[in-house]
Short mmCIF file of N, CA and C in Angstrom, two decimals:
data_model
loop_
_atom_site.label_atom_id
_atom_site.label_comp_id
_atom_site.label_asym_id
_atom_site.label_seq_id
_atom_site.Cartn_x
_atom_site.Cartn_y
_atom_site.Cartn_z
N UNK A 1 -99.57 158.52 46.78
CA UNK A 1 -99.38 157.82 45.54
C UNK A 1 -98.40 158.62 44.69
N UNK A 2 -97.39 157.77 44.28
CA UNK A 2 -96.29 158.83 43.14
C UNK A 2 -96.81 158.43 41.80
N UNK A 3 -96.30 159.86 41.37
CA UNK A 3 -96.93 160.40 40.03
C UNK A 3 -95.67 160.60 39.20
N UNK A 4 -95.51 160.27 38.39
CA UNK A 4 -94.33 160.27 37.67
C UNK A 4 -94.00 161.38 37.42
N UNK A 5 -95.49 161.77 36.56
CA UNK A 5 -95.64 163.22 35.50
C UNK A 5 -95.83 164.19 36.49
N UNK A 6 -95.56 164.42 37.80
CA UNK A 6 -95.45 165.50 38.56
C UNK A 6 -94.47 166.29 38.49
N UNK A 7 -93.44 165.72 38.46
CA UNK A 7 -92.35 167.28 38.23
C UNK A 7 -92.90 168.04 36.92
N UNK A 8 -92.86 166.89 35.98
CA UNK A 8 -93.62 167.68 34.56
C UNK A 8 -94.22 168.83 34.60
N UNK A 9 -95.09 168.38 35.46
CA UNK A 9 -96.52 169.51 35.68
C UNK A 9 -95.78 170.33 36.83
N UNK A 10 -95.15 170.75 37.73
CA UNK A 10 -94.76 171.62 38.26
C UNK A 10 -93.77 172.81 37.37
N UNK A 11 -92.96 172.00 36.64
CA UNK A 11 -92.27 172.82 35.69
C UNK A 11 -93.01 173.45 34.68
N UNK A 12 -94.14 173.02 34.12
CA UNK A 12 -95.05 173.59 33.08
C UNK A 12 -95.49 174.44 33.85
N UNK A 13 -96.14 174.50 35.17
CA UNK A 13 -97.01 175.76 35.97
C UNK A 13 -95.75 176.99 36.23
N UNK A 14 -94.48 176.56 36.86
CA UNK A 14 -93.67 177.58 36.87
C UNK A 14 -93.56 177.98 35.97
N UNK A 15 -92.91 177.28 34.46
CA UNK A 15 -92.72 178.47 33.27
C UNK A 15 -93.92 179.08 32.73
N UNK A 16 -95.00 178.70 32.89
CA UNK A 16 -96.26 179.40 33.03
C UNK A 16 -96.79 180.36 33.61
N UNK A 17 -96.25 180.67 34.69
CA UNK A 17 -96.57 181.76 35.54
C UNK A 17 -94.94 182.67 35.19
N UNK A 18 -94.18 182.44 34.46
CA UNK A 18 -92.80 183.21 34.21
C UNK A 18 -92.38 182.83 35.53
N UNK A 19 -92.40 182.46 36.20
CA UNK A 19 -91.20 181.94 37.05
C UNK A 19 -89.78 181.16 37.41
N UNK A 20 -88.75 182.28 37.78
CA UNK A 20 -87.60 181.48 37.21
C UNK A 20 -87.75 180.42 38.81
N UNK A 21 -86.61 179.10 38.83
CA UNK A 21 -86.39 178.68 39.78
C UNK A 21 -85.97 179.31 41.07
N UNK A 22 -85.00 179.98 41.01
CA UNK A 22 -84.56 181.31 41.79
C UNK A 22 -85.50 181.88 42.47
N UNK A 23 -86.56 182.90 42.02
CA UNK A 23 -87.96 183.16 42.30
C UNK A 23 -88.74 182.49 43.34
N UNK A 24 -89.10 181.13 43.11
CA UNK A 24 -89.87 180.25 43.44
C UNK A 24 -89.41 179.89 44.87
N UNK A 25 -87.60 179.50 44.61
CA UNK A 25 -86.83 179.32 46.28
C UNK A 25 -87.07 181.27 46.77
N UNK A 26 -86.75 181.51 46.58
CA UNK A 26 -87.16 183.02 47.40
C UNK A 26 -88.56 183.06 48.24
N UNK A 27 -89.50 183.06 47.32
CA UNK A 27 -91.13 182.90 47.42
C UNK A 27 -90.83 182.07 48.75
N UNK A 28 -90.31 180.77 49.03
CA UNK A 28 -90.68 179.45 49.99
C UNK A 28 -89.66 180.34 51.17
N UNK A 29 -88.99 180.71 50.95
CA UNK A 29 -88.43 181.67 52.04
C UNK A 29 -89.13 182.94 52.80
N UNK A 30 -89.26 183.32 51.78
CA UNK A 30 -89.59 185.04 51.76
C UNK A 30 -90.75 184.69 52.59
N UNK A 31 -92.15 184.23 52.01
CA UNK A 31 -93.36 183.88 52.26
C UNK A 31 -93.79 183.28 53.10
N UNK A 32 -92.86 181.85 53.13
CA UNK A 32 -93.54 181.13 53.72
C UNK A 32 -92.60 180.21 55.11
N UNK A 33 -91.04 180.91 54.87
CA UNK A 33 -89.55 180.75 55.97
C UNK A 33 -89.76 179.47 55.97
N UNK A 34 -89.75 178.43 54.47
CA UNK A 34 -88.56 177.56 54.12
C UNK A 34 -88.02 177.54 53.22
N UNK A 35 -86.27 176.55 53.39
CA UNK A 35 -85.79 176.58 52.89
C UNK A 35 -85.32 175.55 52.20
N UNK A 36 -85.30 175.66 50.71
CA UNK A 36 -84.99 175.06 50.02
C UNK A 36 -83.89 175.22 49.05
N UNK A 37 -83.28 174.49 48.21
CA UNK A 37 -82.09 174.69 47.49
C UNK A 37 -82.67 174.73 45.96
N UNK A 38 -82.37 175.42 45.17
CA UNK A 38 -82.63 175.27 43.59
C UNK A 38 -82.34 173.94 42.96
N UNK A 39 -81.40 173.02 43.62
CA UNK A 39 -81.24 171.63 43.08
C UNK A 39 -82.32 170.86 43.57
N UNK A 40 -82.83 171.38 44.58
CA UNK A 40 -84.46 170.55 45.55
C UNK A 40 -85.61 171.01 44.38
N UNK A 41 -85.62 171.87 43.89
CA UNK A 41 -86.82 171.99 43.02
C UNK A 41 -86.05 171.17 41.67
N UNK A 42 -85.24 171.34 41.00
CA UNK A 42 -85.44 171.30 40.04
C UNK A 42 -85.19 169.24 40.01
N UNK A 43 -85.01 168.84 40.49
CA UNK A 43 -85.28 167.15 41.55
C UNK A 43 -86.68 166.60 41.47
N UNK A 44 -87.34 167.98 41.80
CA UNK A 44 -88.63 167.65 41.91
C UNK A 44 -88.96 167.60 40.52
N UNK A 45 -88.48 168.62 39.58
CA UNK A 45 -89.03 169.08 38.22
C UNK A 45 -88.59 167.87 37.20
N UNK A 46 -87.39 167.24 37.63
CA UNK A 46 -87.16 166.46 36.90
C UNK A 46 -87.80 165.07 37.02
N UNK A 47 -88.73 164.90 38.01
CA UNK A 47 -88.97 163.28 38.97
C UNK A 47 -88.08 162.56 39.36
N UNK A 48 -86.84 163.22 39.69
CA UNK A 48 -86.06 162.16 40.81
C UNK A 48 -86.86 162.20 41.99
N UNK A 49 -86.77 163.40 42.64
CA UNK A 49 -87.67 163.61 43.83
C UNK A 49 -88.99 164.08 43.71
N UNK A 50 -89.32 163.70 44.59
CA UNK A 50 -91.14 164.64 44.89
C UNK A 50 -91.18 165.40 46.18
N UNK A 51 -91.45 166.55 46.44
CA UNK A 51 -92.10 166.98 47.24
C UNK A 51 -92.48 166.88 47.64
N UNK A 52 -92.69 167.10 49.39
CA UNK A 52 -93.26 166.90 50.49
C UNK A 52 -94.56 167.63 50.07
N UNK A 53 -95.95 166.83 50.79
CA UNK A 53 -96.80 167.09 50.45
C UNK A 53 -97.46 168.84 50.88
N UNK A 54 -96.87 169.34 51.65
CA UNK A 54 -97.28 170.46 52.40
C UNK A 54 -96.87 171.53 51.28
N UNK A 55 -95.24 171.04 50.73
CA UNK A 55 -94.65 172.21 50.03
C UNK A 55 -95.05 172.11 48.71
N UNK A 56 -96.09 170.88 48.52
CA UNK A 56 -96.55 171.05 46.68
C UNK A 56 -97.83 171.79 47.23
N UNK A 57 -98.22 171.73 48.35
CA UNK A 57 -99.46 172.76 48.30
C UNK A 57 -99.23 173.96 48.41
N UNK A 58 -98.01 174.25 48.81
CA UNK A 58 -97.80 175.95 48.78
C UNK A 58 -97.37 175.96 46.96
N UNK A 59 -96.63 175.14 47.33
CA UNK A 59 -96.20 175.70 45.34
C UNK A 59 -97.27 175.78 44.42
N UNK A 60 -98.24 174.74 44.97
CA UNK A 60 -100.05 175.45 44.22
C UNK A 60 -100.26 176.83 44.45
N UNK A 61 -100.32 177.01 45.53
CA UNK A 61 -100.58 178.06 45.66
C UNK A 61 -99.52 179.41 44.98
N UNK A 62 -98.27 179.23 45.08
CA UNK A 62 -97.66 179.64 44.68
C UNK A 62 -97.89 180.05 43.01
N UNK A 63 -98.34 178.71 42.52
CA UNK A 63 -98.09 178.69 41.09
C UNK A 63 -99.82 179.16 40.69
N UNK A 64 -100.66 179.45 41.68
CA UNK A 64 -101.87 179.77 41.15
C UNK A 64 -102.62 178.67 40.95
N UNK A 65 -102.53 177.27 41.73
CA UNK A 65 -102.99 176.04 40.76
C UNK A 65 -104.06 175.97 42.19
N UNK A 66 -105.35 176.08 41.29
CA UNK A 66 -106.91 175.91 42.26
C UNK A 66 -107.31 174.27 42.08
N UNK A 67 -107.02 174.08 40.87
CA UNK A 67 -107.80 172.29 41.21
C UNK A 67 -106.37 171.25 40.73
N UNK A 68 -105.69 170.93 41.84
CA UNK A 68 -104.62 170.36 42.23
C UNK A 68 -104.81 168.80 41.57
N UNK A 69 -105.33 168.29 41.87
CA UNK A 69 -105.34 167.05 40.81
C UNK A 69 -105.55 167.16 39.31
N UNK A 70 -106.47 168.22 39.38
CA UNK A 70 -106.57 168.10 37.60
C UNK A 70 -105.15 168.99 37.06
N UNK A 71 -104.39 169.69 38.04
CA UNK A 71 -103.53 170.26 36.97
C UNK A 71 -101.67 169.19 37.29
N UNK A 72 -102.15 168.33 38.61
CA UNK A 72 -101.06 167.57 38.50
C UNK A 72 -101.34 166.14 37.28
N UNK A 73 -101.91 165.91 36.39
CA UNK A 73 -102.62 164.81 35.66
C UNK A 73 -103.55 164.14 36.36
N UNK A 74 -103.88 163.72 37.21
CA UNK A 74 -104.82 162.85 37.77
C UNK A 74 -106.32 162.71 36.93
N UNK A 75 -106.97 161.85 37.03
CA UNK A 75 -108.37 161.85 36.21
C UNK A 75 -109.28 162.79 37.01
N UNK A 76 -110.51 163.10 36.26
CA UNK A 76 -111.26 163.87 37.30
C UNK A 76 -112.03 162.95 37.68
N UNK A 77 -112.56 162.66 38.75
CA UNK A 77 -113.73 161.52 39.43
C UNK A 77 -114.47 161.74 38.64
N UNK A 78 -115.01 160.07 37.97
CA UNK A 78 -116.23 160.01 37.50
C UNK A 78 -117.34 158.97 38.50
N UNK A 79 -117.81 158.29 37.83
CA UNK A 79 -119.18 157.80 38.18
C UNK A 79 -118.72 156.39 39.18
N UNK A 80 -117.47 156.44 39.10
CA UNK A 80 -116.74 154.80 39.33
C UNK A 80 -116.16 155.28 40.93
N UNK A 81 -115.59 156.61 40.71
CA UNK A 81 -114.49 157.12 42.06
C UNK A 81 -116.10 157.16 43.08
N UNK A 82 -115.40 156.86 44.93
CA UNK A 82 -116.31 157.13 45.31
C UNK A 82 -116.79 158.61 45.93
N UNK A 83 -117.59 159.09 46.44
CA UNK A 83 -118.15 160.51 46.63
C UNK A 83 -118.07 160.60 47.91
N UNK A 84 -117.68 161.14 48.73
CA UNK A 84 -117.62 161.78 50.22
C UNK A 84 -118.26 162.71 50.48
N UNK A 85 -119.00 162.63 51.30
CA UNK A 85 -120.19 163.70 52.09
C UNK A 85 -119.17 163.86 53.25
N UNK A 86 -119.71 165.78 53.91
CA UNK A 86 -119.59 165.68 54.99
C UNK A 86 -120.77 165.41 55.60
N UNK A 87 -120.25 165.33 56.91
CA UNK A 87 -121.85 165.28 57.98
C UNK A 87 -123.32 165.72 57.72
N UNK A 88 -122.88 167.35 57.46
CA UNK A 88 -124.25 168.03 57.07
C UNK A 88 -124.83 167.28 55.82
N UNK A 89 -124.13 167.34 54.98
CA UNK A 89 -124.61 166.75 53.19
C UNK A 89 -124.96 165.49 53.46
N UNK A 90 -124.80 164.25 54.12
CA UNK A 90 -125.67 163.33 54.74
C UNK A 90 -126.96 163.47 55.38
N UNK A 91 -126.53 164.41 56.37
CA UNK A 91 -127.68 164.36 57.12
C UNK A 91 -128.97 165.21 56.48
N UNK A 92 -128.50 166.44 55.76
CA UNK A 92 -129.96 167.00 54.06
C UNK A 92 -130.50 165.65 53.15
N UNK A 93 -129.70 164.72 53.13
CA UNK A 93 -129.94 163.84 51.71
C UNK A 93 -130.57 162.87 53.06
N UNK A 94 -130.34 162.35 54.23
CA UNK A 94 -131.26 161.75 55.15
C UNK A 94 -132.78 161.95 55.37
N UNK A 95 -132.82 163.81 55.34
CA UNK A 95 -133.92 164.34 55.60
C UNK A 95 -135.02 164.26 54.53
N UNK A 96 -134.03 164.77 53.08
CA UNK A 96 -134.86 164.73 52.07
C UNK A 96 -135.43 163.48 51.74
N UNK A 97 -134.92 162.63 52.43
CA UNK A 97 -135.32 160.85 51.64
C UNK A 97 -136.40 160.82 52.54
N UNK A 98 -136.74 161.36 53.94
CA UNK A 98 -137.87 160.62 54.95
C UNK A 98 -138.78 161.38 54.57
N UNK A 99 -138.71 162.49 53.81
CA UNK A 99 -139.81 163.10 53.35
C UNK A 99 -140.59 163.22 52.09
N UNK A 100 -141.52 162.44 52.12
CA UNK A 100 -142.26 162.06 50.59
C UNK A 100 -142.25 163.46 49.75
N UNK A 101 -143.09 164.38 50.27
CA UNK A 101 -143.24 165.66 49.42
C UNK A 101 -142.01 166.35 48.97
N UNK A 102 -140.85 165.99 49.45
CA UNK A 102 -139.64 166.80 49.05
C UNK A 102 -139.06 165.76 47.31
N UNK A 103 -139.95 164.76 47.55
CA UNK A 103 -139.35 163.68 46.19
C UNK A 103 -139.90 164.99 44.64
N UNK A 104 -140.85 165.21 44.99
CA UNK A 104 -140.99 165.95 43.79
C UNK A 104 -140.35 167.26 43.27
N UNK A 105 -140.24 167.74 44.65
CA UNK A 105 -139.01 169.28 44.26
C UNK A 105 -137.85 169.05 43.71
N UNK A 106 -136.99 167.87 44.89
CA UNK A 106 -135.54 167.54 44.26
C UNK A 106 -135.96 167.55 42.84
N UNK A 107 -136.43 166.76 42.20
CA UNK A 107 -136.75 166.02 41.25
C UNK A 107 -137.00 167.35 40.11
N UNK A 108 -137.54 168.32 40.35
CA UNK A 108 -137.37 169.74 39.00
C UNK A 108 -136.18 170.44 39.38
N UNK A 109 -135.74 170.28 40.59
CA UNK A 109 -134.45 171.35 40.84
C UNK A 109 -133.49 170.27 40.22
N UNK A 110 -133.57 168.80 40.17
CA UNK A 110 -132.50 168.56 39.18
C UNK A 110 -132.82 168.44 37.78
N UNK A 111 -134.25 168.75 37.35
CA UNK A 111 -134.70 168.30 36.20
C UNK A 111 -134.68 166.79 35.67
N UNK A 112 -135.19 165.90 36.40
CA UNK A 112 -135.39 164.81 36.55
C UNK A 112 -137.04 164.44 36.25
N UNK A 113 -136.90 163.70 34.95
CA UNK A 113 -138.42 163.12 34.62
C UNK A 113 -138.81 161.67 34.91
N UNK A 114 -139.81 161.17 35.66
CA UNK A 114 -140.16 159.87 36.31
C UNK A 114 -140.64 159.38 35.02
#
C-alpha cells in the first residue's frame, strides 16, 4: 500500500538521528553492499519514489525505527483491525476454552469481573 507521507517520515527519522544523506548511502554500502545513489534517497524523501520494501527495513533499522508503522504514519490497530495468532497462541486460547477451571484464573490475570 503507498503512503504518501513516507518519504516525510523517512526524512524526519534521518534528520533525527543527524544523518546526512551521504551517511545513510555509505551505511547501505558499507553495511549492508547496496548500492544506492543520493538522488534514490532523496526520491524517496521527497515521494516521487518509494523504496523497495527490504531497503525501508534496513533504513529502520538504520534509522533506529522499532515500531515501523507507527513511525511511518499508519494507525495503530484498534478493536476494528483484525488480530493474528500464531499456531501456538491458538492452540493456549483452544486449551484454555476446553477447560472450565482455567475460566476463573484468565479472568483475575486479566482483571475481569463477571
Amino acid at each position: 500500500m503507498k503512503n504518501p507521507e513516507l518519504g516525510k517520515h523517512l526524512r524526519e527519522y534521518r534528520k533525527k538521528n543527524n544523518y546526512s544523506v551521504d551517511y545513510v548511502i555509505e551505511c547501505l554500502k558499507k553495511d549492508y553492499n547496496i548500492s544506492y545513489s543520493s538522488k534514490s534517497l532523496y526520491s524517496w524523501e521527497v515521494g516521487q519514489n518509494q523504496p523497495p520494501a527490504d531497503i525501508l527495513l534496513i533504513l529502520c533499522k538504520i534509522y533506529k525505527i522499532s515500531n515501523i508503522l507507527e513511525a511511518m504514519g499508519y494507525d495503530n490497530p484498534n478493536e476494528d483491525t483484525p488480530f493474528l495468532l500464531s499456531h501456538e497462541e491458538k492452540e493456549i486460547i483452544m486449551k484454555l476454552r476446553s477447560h472450565h477451571y482455567f475460566k476463573e484464573t484468565v479472568q483475575k490475570l486479566m482483571e475481569i469481573d463477571d
